[in-house]
CSV table of C-alpha atoms and ligand atoms in Angstrom, one decimal:
chain,number,residue,atom,x,y,z
L,264,MET,CA,-14.4,28.3,-9.1
L,265,LYS,CA,-16.6,29.6,-6.3
L,266,LYS,CA,-14.5,31.1,-3.5
L,267,VAL,CA,-15.9,31.2,0.1
L,268,ILE,CA,-14.4,33.0,3.1
L,269,THR,CA,-15.2,32.8,6.8
L,270,TYR,CA,-13.6,34.1,9.9
L,271,GLY,CA,-13.4,33.3,13.6
L,272,THR,CA,-11.4,32.9,16.7
L,273,PHE,CA,-11.9,29.1,16.9
L,274,ASP,CA,-10.9,29.0,20.5
L,275,LEU,CA,-11.4,25.7,22.4
L,276,PHE,CA,-12.4,24.2,19.1
L,277,HIS,CA,-15.9,22.6,19.3
L,278,GLU,CA,-18.7,21.2,17.2
L,279,GLY,CA,-20.2,24.6,16.4
L,280,HIS,CA,-16.9,25.5,14.7
L,281,TYR,CA,-16.7,22.2,12.9
L,282,ARG,CA,-20.2,22.4,11.5
L,283,LEU,CA,-19.7,26.0,10.5
L,284,LEU,CA,-16.6,25.1,8.5
L,285,GLN,CA,-18.2,22.1,7.0
L,286,ARG,CA,-21.2,24.1,5.7
L,287,ALA,CA,-19.0,27.0,4.6
L,288,LYS,CA,-17.0,24.6,2.5
L,289,ALA,CA,-20.2,23.2,1.0
L,290,LEU,CA,-21.2,26.6,-0.2
L,291,GLY,CA,-18.4,26.6,-2.9
L,292,ASP,CA,-15.3,25.0,-4.2
L,293,TYR,CA,-12.5,26.8,-2.3
L,294,LEU,CA,-12.7,27.8,1.4
L,295,ILE,CA,-10.5,30.4,3.0
L,296,VAL,CA,-10.6,30.6,6.8
L,297,GLY,CA,-9.4,33.7,8.6
L,298,VAL,CA,-8.3,33.1,12.2
L,299,THR,CA,-8.1,36.1,14.5
L,300,THR,CA,-4.9,37.2,16.2
L,301,GLU,CA,-4.9,37.8,20.0
L,302,ALA,CA,-4.3,41.4,19.4
L,303,TYR,CA,-7.3,41.8,17.1
L,304,ASP,CA,-9.5,39.9,19.6
L,305,LYS,CA,-8.4,42.3,22.2
L,306,THR,CA,-9.3,45.3,20.2
L,307,ARG,CA,-12.7,43.9,19.3
L,308,GLY,CA,-13.3,43.2,22.9
L,309,LYS,CA,-13.2,39.4,22.9
L,310,LEU,CA,-12.0,38.3,26.3
L,311,ASN,CA,-10.5,35.1,27.8
L,312,VAL,CA,-9.2,33.5,24.6
L,313,VAL,CA,-7.4,30.4,25.8
L,314,ASP,CA,-5.7,28.7,22.9
L,315,PRO,CA,-2.7,30.3,21.2
L,316,LEU,CA,-3.0,31.3,17.6
L,317,MET,CA,-1.0,28.4,16.3
L,318,THR,CA,-3.3,25.9,18.1
L,319,ARG,CA,-6.4,27.6,16.8
L,320,ILE,CA,-5.0,27.5,13.2
L,321,GLU,CA,-4.0,23.8,13.6
L,322,ASN,CA,-7.5,22.9,14.8
L,323,VAL,CA,-9.0,24.6,11.8
L,324,ARG,CA,-6.6,22.9,9.5
L,325,LYS,CA,-7.2,19.5,11.0
L,326,THR,CA,-10.9,19.6,9.9
L,327,GLY,CA,-9.8,19.3,6.3
L,328,PHE,CA,-12.3,21.8,5.2
L,329,ALA,CA,-10.0,24.8,4.8
L,330,ASP,CA,-8.2,25.1,1.5
L,331,GLU,CA,-6.3,28.1,2.8
L,332,VAL,CA,-5.9,29.6,6.3
L,333,ILE,CA,-5.1,33.3,6.7
L,334,ILE,CA,-4.7,35.5,9.7
L,335,GLU,CA,-7.2,38.2,10.6
L,336,GLU,CA,-5.5,41.1,12.2
L,337,SER,CA,-7.7,44.1,12.0
L,338,ARG,CA,-11.3,45.4,11.6
L,339,GLY,CA,-11.1,46.6,8.0
L,340,GLN,CA,-9.5,43.4,6.7
L,341,LYS,CA,-12.7,41.6,5.7
L,342,PHE,CA,-13.4,44.2,3.0
L,343,SER,CA,-9.9,44.0,1.6
L,344,ASP,CA,-9.7,40.2,1.7
L,345,VAL,CA,-12.9,40.0,-0.3
L,346,LYS,CA,-11.3,42.1,-3.0
L,347,LYS,CA,-7.8,40.6,-2.7
L,348,TYR,CA,-8.9,36.9,-2.9
L,349,GLY,CA,-11.8,37.5,-5.4
L,350,ILE,CA,-14.3,36.1,-3.0
L,351,ASP,CA,-17.8,35.1,-4.2
L,352,ILE,CA,-19.4,34.2,-0.8
L,353,PHE,CA,-18.7,35.6,2.7
L,354,THR,CA,-20.2,33.5,5.4
L,355,VAL,CA,-20.3,33.5,9.2
L,356,GLY,CA,-22.7,32.1,11.9
L,357,SER,CA,-26.2,33.5,12.4
L,358,ASP,CA,-25.1,35.1,15.7
L,359,TRP,CA,-23.7,37.8,13.5
L,360,THR,CA,-26.8,38.3,11.3
L,361,GLY,CA,-26.9,41.7,9.8
L,362,GLU,CA,-23.4,42.6,11.1
L,363,PHE,CA,-21.6,42.0,7.8
L,364,ASP,CA,-24.3,43.2,5.4
L,365,TYR,CA,-21.9,46.0,4.3
L,366,LEU,CA,-20.0,43.3,2.3
L,367,LYS,CA,-23.1,42.7,0.1
L,368,ASP,CA,-22.0,45.3,-2.3
L,369,TYR,CA,-18.9,43.1,-3.1
L,370,CYS,CA,-20.0,39.5,-2.7
L,371,GLU,CA,-22.8,37.3,-1.5
L,372,VAL,CA,-23.2,37.2,2.3
L,373,VAL,CA,-24.6,34.1,4.0
L,374,TYR,CA,-25.4,33.7,7.7
L,375,LEU,CA,-25.3,30.0,8.5
L,376,GLU,CA,-27.5,28.8,11.4
L,377,ARG,CA,-25.5,28.7,14.6
L,378,THR,CA,-25.2,25.3,16.3
L,379,LYS,CA,-27.3,25.4,19.3
L,380,ASN,CA,-26.2,22.5,21.5
L,381,ILE,CA,-22.5,22.5,21.1
L,382,SER,CA,-22.1,19.8,23.6
L,383,SER,CA,-24.9,17.4,23.0
L,384,THR,CA,-23.5,15.4,20.1
L,385,MET,CA,-19.8,15.8,20.6
L,386,LEU,CA,-18.1,13.9,23.4
L,387,ARG,CA,-18.6,15.9,26.5
L,388,GLU,CA,-15.0,15.4,27.7
L,389,LYS,CA,-13.8,17.1,24.6
L,390,ASN,CA,-15.8,20.1,25.5
L,391,SER,CA,-15.3,20.1,29.2
L,392,ARG,CA,-13.4,23.4,28.9
L,393,ILE,CA,-16.6,25.1,27.6
L,394,GLN,CA,-19.1,26.1,30.2
L,395,ARG,CA,-22.7,25.9,29.2
L,396,ILE,CA,-24.5,28.7,30.8
L,397,GLY,CA,-28.3,28.7,31.5
L,398,ILE,CA,-30.2,31.9,32.1
L,399,ILE,CA,-33.0,32.2,34.7
L,400,GLY,CA,-35.2,35.2,33.8
L,401,THR,CA,-35.9,36.9,30.5
L,402,GLY,CA,-35.9,40.6,31.4
L,403,ARG,CA,-33.9,43.5,30.1
L,404,ILE,CA,-30.7,42.6,31.8
L,405,ALA,CA,-30.9,39.0,30.4
L,406,GLU,CA,-31.3,40.5,26.9
L,407,ARG,CA,-28.0,42.4,27.4
L,408,PHE,CA,-26.3,39.4,28.8
L,409,VAL,CA,-26.5,37.1,25.8
L,410,PRO,CA,-24.5,39.2,23.3
L,411,GLU,CA,-21.9,39.7,25.9
L,412,VAL,CA,-21.4,36.0,26.5
L,413,LYS,CA,-20.5,35.7,22.9
L,414,LEU,CA,-17.5,37.8,23.5
L,415,VAL,CA,-16.1,35.7,26.2
L,416,SER,CA,-14.3,32.6,25.1
L,417,GLY,CA,-15.0,29.3,27.0
L,418,VAL,CA,-18.6,29.9,27.7
L,419,SER,CA,-21.7,29.3,25.6
L,420,THR,CA,-25.3,30.2,26.2
L,421,GLN,CA,-27.3,27.0,26.3
L,422,GLY,CA,-30.8,28.0,27.2
L,423,VAL,CA,-33.2,29.9,29.3
L,424,TYR,CA,-35.7,29.1,32.0
L,425,ASN,CA,-38.7,31.1,32.9
L,426,PRO,CA,-41.8,29.7,34.6
L,427,HIS,CA,-43.8,31.8,32.2
L,428,ARG,CA,-43.6,29.6,29.2
L,429,GLN,CA,-44.3,32.2,26.5
L,430,SER,CA,-41.6,34.5,27.8
L,431,ALA,CA,-39.0,31.7,27.8
L,432,LYS,CA,-40.1,30.7,24.2
L,433,LYS,CA,-39.9,34.2,22.9
L,434,PHE,CA,-36.5,34.9,24.4
L,435,ALA,CA,-35.1,31.5,23.2
L,436,GLU,CA,-36.3,32.2,19.7
L,437,LYS,CA,-34.8,35.6,19.6
L,438,TRP,CA,-31.4,34.4,20.8
L,439,LYS,CA,-31.5,31.0,19.1
L,440,ILE,CA,-31.1,29.1,22.4
L,441,ASP,CA,-33.2,26.4,24.1
L,442,ALA,CA,-36.2,27.2,26.3
L,443,TYR,CA,-36.8,25.2,29.4
L,444,GLU,CA,-40.1,25.0,31.2
L,445,ASP,CA,-38.9,22.4,33.7
L,446,LEU,CA,-36.2,23.5,36.1
L,447,GLU,CA,-34.8,20.0,36.4
L,448,ASP,CA,-34.3,19.7,32.7
L,449,PHE,CA,-32.7,23.1,32.7
L,450,TYR,CA,-30.2,22.2,35.4
L,451,ALA,CA,-29.4,18.9,33.6
L,452,ALA,CA,-28.5,20.8,30.4
L,453,VAL,CA,-26.2,23.5,31.9
L,454,ASP,CA,-22.9,23.8,33.9
L,455,ILE,CA,-23.4,27.3,35.2
L,456,VAL,CA,-26.4,29.5,36.0
L,457,TYR,CA,-27.0,33.2,35.5
L,458,ILE,CA,-29.9,34.5,37.6
L,459,ALA,CA,-31.6,37.6,36.2
L,460,SER,CA,-35.1,37.1,37.6
L,461,PRO,CA,-36.8,39.6,39.9
L,462,HIS,CA,-34.8,40.4,43.1
L,463,GLU,CA,-37.1,38.6,45.5
L,464,THR,CA,-36.7,35.3,43.6
L,465,HIS,CA,-32.9,35.3,43.7
L,466,TYR,CA,-32.5,33.6,47.1
L,467,ALA,CA,-34.6,30.5,46.2
L,468,TYR,CA,-33.0,30.1,42.7
L,469,ILE,CA,-29.4,30.4,44.1
L,470,LYS,CA,-30.2,27.7,46.7
L,471,SER,CA,-31.7,25.4,44.1
L,472,ALA,CA,-28.9,26.0,41.6
L,473,LEU,CA,-26.2,25.3,44.3
L,474,GLN,CA,-28.1,22.1,45.3
L,475,HIS,CA,-27.8,21.0,41.7
L,476,ASN,CA,-24.1,21.7,41.9
L,477,LYS,CA,-24.1,24.6,39.5
L,478,HIS,CA,-21.9,27.6,39.8
L,479,VAL,CA,-24.0,30.8,40.1
L,480,LEU,CA,-23.7,34.3,38.8
L,481,CYS,CA,-26.5,36.3,40.3
L,482,GLU,CA,-27.6,39.8,39.3
L,483,LYS,CA,-27.5,42.5,42.0
L,484,PRO,CA,-28.9,42.8,44.5
L,485,MET,CA,-28.0,39.2,45.1
L,486,VAL,CA,-30.3,38.9,48.2
L,487,LEU,CA,-32.0,41.4,50.4
L,488,VAL,CA,-31.2,39.8,53.8
L,489,ARG,CA,-27.8,39.4,55.4
L,490,ALA,CA,-28.5,36.0,56.9
L,491,GLN,CA,-29.5,34.8,53.4
L,492,ALA,CA,-26.3,36.0,51.9
L,493,GLU,CA,-24.2,34.3,54.6
L,494,GLU,CA,-26.2,31.1,54.1
L,495,VAL,CA,-25.8,30.9,50.3
L,496,PHE,CA,-22.1,31.7,50.4
L,497,ARG,CA,-21.6,29.0,53.1
L,498,GLU,CA,-23.5,26.5,50.9
L,499,ALA,CA,-21.4,27.4,47.8
L,500,LYS,CA,-18.2,27.0,49.8
L,501,LYS,CA,-19.3,23.7,51.2
L,502,ARG,CA,-19.9,22.4,47.7
L,503,GLY,CA,-16.8,23.9,46.2
L,504,LEU,CA,-18.9,26.1,43.9
L,505,ILE,CA,-18.5,29.7,42.8
L,506,LEU,CA,-21.2,32.1,43.7
L,507,PHE,CA,-20.7,35.5,42.3
L,508,GLU,CA,-22.8,38.7,42.7
L,509,GLY,CA,-23.0,40.5,39.3
L,510,ILE,CA,-22.3,44.1,40.0
L,511,LYS,CA,-20.8,44.9,36.7
L,512,THR,CA,-19.0,48.0,37.9
L,513,ALA,CA,-16.9,45.9,40.2
L,514,TYR,CA,-15.3,44.1,37.3
L,515,CYS,CA,-15.0,47.1,35.0
L,516,PRO,CA,-11.3,47.7,34.2
L,517,GLY,CA,-11.6,51.5,34.5
L,518,PHE,CA,-13.3,51.3,37.9
L,519,ASN,CA,-10.5,49.0,39.2
L,520,LYS,CA,-7.9,51.5,37.9
L,521,LEU,CA,-9.8,54.3,39.7
L,522,ILE,CA,-9.9,52.4,43.0
L,523,GLY,CA,-6.2,51.5,42.6
L,524,ILE,CA,-5.2,55.1,42.1
L,525,ALA,CA,-7.4,56.3,45.0
L,526,CYS,CA,-5.8,53.8,47.3
L,527,SER,CA,-2.2,54.6,46.1
L,528,GLY,CA,-1.8,57.6,48.4
L,529,ILE,CA,-1.6,60.2,45.7
L,530,ILE,CA,-4.7,62.0,47.0
L,531,GLY,CA,-3.5,61.4,50.6
L,532,SER,CA,-5.9,59.7,53.1
L,533,ILE,CA,-9.4,59.4,51.8
L,534,ARG,CA,-11.9,61.3,53.9
L,535,ASN,CA,-15.1,61.7,51.8
L,536,VAL,CA,-16.8,59.6,49.1
L,537,GLU,CA,-19.8,60.8,47.2
L,538,ALA,CA,-21.4,58.5,44.6
L,539,CYS,CA,-24.5,59.3,42.7
L,540,PHE,CA,-26.4,57.3,40.0
L,541,THR,CA,-29.9,58.3,38.8
L,542,LYS,CA,-32.0,57.0,35.9
L,543,ILE,CA,-35.4,58.3,35.2
L,544,GLU,CA,-37.7,55.3,34.9
L,545,ASP,CA,-41.1,54.8,33.3
L,546,PRO,CA,-43.6,55.1,36.3
L,547,GLU,CA,-45.4,52.0,34.9
L,548,ARG,CA,-42.4,49.8,35.2
L,549,ARG,CA,-41.9,47.1,37.9
L,550,GLU,CA,-39.2,49.2,39.6
L,551,LEU,CA,-41.7,51.9,40.4
L,552,THR,CA,-44.9,49.8,40.9
L,553,ASP,CA,-43.7,46.9,43.0
L,554,THR,CA,-44.4,48.3,46.4
L,555,VAL,CA,-42.5,45.6,48.3
L,556,TYR,CA,-39.3,45.1,46.3
L,557,GLY,CA,-39.3,48.0,43.9
L,558,GLY,CA,-37.7,51.5,44.3
L,559,SER,CA,-34.4,53.2,43.7
L,560,PHE,CA,-32.4,51.6,46.5
L,561,THR,CA,-33.1,48.0,45.7
L,562,GLU,CA,-32.6,48.7,42.0
L,563,MET,CA,-29.4,50.9,42.2
L,564,GLY,CA,-28.1,50.8,45.7
L,565,SER,CA,-25.5,48.2,44.9
L,566,TYR,CA,-23.7,50.6,42.5
L,567,ILE,CA,-23.5,53.5,44.9
L,568,MET,CA,-22.5,51.3,47.9
L,569,LEU,CA,-19.7,49.7,45.9
L,570,PRO,CA,-17.1,52.5,45.8
L,571,ILE,CA,-17.9,53.4,49.4
L,572,LEU,CA,-17.3,49.9,50.7
L,573,LYS,CA,-14.2,49.5,48.4
L,574,LEU,CA,-12.6,52.6,49.7
L,575,PHE,CA,-13.7,52.8,53.4
L,576,GLY,CA,-14.4,49.1,54.1
L,577,GLU,CA,-17.1,47.4,56.0
L,578,ASN,CA,-16.6,48.8,59.5
L,579,PHE,CA,-18.8,51.9,59.4
L,580,LYS,CA,-19.9,53.5,62.7
L,581,ASP,CA,-23.4,54.3,61.6
L,582,VAL,CA,-25.7,54.3,58.7
L,583,ARG,CA,-28.6,56.6,57.8
L,584,PHE,CA,-31.1,56.5,55.0
L,585,ASP,CA,-33.1,59.4,53.6
L,586,ALA,CA,-35.7,59.0,50.9
L,587,ILE,CA,-38.2,60.9,48.8
L,588,ARG,CA,-41.2,58.6,48.1
L,589,ALA,CA,-43.9,58.4,45.5
L,590,GLU,CA,-47.5,58.3,46.4
L,591,ASN,CA,-47.5,54.5,46.5
L,592,GLY,CA,-44.7,54.7,49.1
L,593,ILE,CA,-41.9,53.6,46.8
L,594,ASP,CA,-38.5,55.4,47.2
L,595,LEU,CA,-37.9,57.7,44.1
L,596,PHE,CA,-34.7,59.1,45.4
L,597,THR,CA,-32.6,57.7,48.2
L,598,ARG,CA,-29.5,58.7,50.1
L,599,ILE,CA,-27.4,56.4,52.2
L,600,SER,CA,-24.9,58.0,54.5
L,601,LEU,CA,-22.2,55.8,56.0
L,602,ASN,CA,-19.9,57.3,58.7
L,603,TYR,CA,-16.5,55.8,59.5
L,604,PRO,CA,-14.0,56.7,62.2
L,605,ASN,CA,-11.9,58.7,59.7
L,606,GLY,CA,-14.3,59.4,56.8
L,607,ILE,CA,-17.8,60.2,55.7
L,608,SER,CA,-19.7,59.0,52.7
L,609,THR,CA,-22.9,59.4,50.8
L,610,GLY,CA,-24.4,57.4,48.1
L,611,THR,CA,-27.4,58.7,46.2
L,612,CYS,CA,-29.6,57.0,43.7
L,613,GLY,CA,-32.9,57.8,42.0
L,614,LEU,CA,-35.4,56.4,39.6
L,615,GLY,CA,-37.8,59.4,39.8
L,616,VAL,CA,-35.4,62.3,40.4
L,617,LYS,CA,-32.5,63.2,38.0
L,618,SER,CA,-29.2,64.5,39.3
L,619,GLU,CA,-25.6,64.7,38.3
L,620,GLY,CA,-24.2,61.2,38.3
L,621,ARG,CA,-20.7,61.4,39.6
L,622,LEU,CA,-18.2,59.8,41.9
L,623,LEU,CA,-16.1,62.2,44.0
L,624,ILE,CA,-13.4,60.9,46.3
L,625,ALA,CA,-11.8,63.5,48.5
L,626,GLY,CA,-8.4,63.1,50.2
L,627,THR,CA,-6.0,65.0,52.4
L,628,LYS,CA,-3.9,65.9,49.3
L,629,GLY,CA,-6.3,66.0,46.4
L,630,TYR,CA,-9.5,64.5,45.0
L,631,ILE,CA,-10.6,62.2,42.2
L,632,ILE,CA,-13.6,62.9,40.1
L,633,ALA,CA,-15.3,60.5,37.7
L,634,GLU,CA,-18.3,61.9,35.8
L,635,ALA,CA,-21.3,59.9,34.7
L,636,PRO,CA,-21.3,57.1,33.7
L,637,TRP,CA,-18.7,56.4,36.3
L,638,TRP,CA,-20.3,53.0,36.9
L,639,LYS,CA,-18.9,52.2,33.4
L,640,THR,CA,-15.7,54.0,34.1
L,641,THR,CA,-13.8,55.1,31.0
L,642,TYR,CA,-12.4,58.5,32.3
L,643,PHE,CA,-11.5,60.2,35.5
L,644,GLU,CA,-9.3,63.0,36.8
L,645,VAL,CA,-7.1,63.6,39.8
L,646,HIS,CA,-7.0,67.2,41.1
L,647,TYR,CA,-4.8,68.9,43.6
L,648,GLU,CA,-4.7,72.2,45.5
L,649,ASN,CA,-3.1,73.8,42.4
L,650,PRO,CA,-6.0,73.9,39.9
L,651,LEU,CA,-3.6,73.6,37.0
L,652,GLU,CA,-2.3,70.3,38.2
L,653,VAL,CA,-4.7,67.7,36.7
L,654,GLU,CA,-4.0,64.1,35.9
L,655,LYS,CA,-6.2,62.4,33.4
L,656,TYR,CA,-6.8,58.7,33.2
L,657,THR,CA,-8.7,56.7,30.5
L,658,GLU,CA,-9.6,53.0,30.2
L,659,ARG,CA,-11.6,51.0,27.7
L,660,PHE,CA,-15.1,49.8,28.5
L,661,LEU,CA,-16.5,47.7,25.8
L,662,GLY,CA,-20.1,47.0,24.9
L,663,ASP,CA,-22.4,46.7,27.9
L,664,GLY,CA,-19.5,45.7,30.2
L,665,LEU,CA,-21.0,42.4,31.3
L,666,ARG,CA,-18.3,40.6,29.5
L,667,TYR,CA,-15.8,41.6,32.3
L,668,GLU,CA,-17.8,40.0,35.0
L,669,ILE,CA,-18.5,36.9,33.0
L,670,SER,CA,-14.8,36.6,32.2
L,671,ASP,CA,-13.8,37.0,35.9
L,672,PHE,CA,-16.6,34.5,36.9
L,673,LEU,CA,-15.2,32.0,34.5
L,674,SER,CA,-11.6,32.4,35.7
L,675,MET,CA,-12.8,31.8,39.2
L,676,ILE,CA,-14.5,28.6,38.1
L,677,ASN,CA,-11.3,27.6,36.4
L,678,GLY,CA,-9.4,27.9,39.6
L,679,ASN,CA,-7.9,31.4,39.2
L,680,SER,CA,-9.0,33.4,42.1
L,681,SER,CA,-7.0,36.5,41.2
L,682,SER,CA,-10.2,38.5,40.6
L,683,GLU,CA,-11.8,37.7,43.9
L,684,PHE,CA,-10.8,40.9,45.5
L,685,LYS,CA,-12.9,42.9,43.0
L,686,LEU,CA,-16.0,42.1,45.0
L,687,THR,CA,-15.5,40.0,48.1
L,688,ARG,CA,-18.0,37.8,49.7
L,689,SER,CA,-18.0,39.9,52.8
L,690,GLU,CA,-18.7,43.0,50.7
L,691,SER,CA,-21.7,41.3,49.2
L,692,VAL,CA,-22.9,40.2,52.7
L,693,VAL,CA,-22.6,43.8,53.9
L,694,MET,CA,-24.6,45.1,50.9
L,695,ALA,CA,-27.3,42.5,51.7
L,696,GLN,CA,-27.3,43.8,55.3
L,697,LEU,CA,-27.7,47.4,54.1
L,698,MET,CA,-30.6,46.4,51.8
L,699,GLU,CA,-32.2,44.6,54.7
L,700,GLN,CA,-31.8,47.7,57.0
L,701,PHE,CA,-33.3,49.9,54.3
L,702,LEU,CA,-36.3,47.7,53.7
L,703,GLU,CA,-36.9,47.5,57.4
L,704,MET,CA,-36.8,51.3,57.7
L,705,GLU,CA,-39.3,51.5,54.9
L,706,ASN,CA,-41.5,49.0,56.7
L,707,ARG,CA,-41.7,46.8,53.7
L,708,ASN,CA,-42.9,43.3,54.5
L,709,VAL,CA,-40.3,41.3,52.7
P,258,C2G,N1,-20.3,29.2,15.6
P,258,C2G,C1,-21.4,28.4,15.3
P,258,C2G,N2,-22.0,27.8,16.4
P,258,C2G,C2,-21.5,27.9,17.6
P,258,C2G,C3,-20.4,28.7,17.9
P,258,C2G,C4,-19.8,29.4,16.8
P,258,C2G,O1,-21.8,28.3,14.2
P,258,C2G,N3,-22.2,27.3,18.6
P,258,C2G,C5,-19.7,30.0,14.5
P,258,C2G,C6,-19.6,31.5,14.6
P,258,C2G,O2,-20.8,32.1,14.3
P,258,C2G,C7,-18.5,31.8,13.7
P,258,C2G,C8,-17.5,30.7,13.8
P,258,C2G,O3,-18.3,29.6,14.4
P,258,C2G,O4,-18.9,31.9,12.4
P,258,C2G,C9,-16.3,31.0,14.7
P,258,C2G,O5,-16.8,31.4,16.0
P,258,C2G,P1,-15.9,32.1,17.0
P,258,C2G,O6,-14.6,31.4,17.1
P,258,C2G,O7,-16.7,32.4,18.2
P,258,C2G,O8,-15.5,33.5,16.3
P,258,C2G,P2,-16.3,34.8,16.2
P,258,C2G,O9,-16.1,35.7,17.4
P,258,C2G,O10,-17.7,34.5,15.9
P,258,C2G,O11,-15.6,35.5,14.9
P,258,C2G,O12,-13.7,38.3,12.6
P,258,C2G,C10,-14.2,37.3,13.4
P,258,C2G,C11,-15.5,36.9,13.0
P,258,C2G,O13,-16.2,38.0,12.6
P,258,C2G,C12,-16.4,36.2,14.0
């Protein structure tokens, strides 16, 4: 008797799951299905699992393909299950290709083709809890986005749009999703849109996505002009849609813990914030060659403005920018100074100058320091006058961290607005205003 095993969360049970189990069963005579516990999903960084374990087991059982259902509770369990149950074939979807090759020493490993259009053949109503996401743009950030979507339950990457046909095709083949050349076809196939195209194209794409009644998650900087930010938020509100600026730090659990501690009063009243983020970039890249929209501030300014706006608010007295420029005029290293009635702040970012990336928050009783990469906060310290008195805080940050913003975006779409405070609309509007002021100062013709 040929024994086959497969595992999964099987949340919001859909056709992709059904087809996977059907083909897994067909590989042998006896199929064991391992269903993950909530605790295990948490440790492996899968967010937003909706259905309780019993419902997920019941849905697997109802397919009639499983001869036995077991619970998957920990990372090392697959290896021991293969031994324990005398497994001949381990199988899982092709989104995991390569990931379980270590089991090849003990059994056959088969990666079954993942089902692409999980909602095309099954009744849409049945799948209405799964949001189909479409990606606009195929750059580096879009590459990081797709694997993160996989770890958020309730959302599935449907396809990608890029006016450059070849780029869309290549991207779609790599991630086994659909490529769309026509924007109308793209909108017709998706429920929500993730915009990861060049900065200057965001505004037009946001408007067109909203006009097609799609919720929008847009990469930072969302737009580069204050009036445009106000306009798109107004439009989203009018249509009852969610428009979200994707600054991943804002949704990162460690960063939120840090802001909470900073505002708790333990360091007294906050008087100074210094945030720095630099990343040496290849001089040939768009960021350093696009003389209109490139440069350090448009690329990284959102990160360094975030803690300042979170801690001091939007009512600064004055703003000043200082920049070191490359020969082509692009800012290589930029400092924004925002002065408030009771505090001062500086944010520094650079693509062509390297510095210590840190976030320092000084108060009347003590200070908080988070070293690089504070924008993916996992650790920070609270210090006081007495140098021996140090409090240390840690928090998990999984993968590339985009899963946190995707998960919060999804909760908002599903009517839970409890994450809204993490990056408010008015904070996004002020960031657009500061981008606009910076570009004006630089005499860029945007
Ligand atoms: N699947 C699929 N097509 C989809 C979606 C999912 O074929 N459109 C497959 C996955 O590849 C997996 C199974 O269905 O084999 C269950 O998917 P999930 O519930 O998302 O579980 P997953 O996180 O992939 O669990 O230990 C857990 C396993 O390693 C994988």
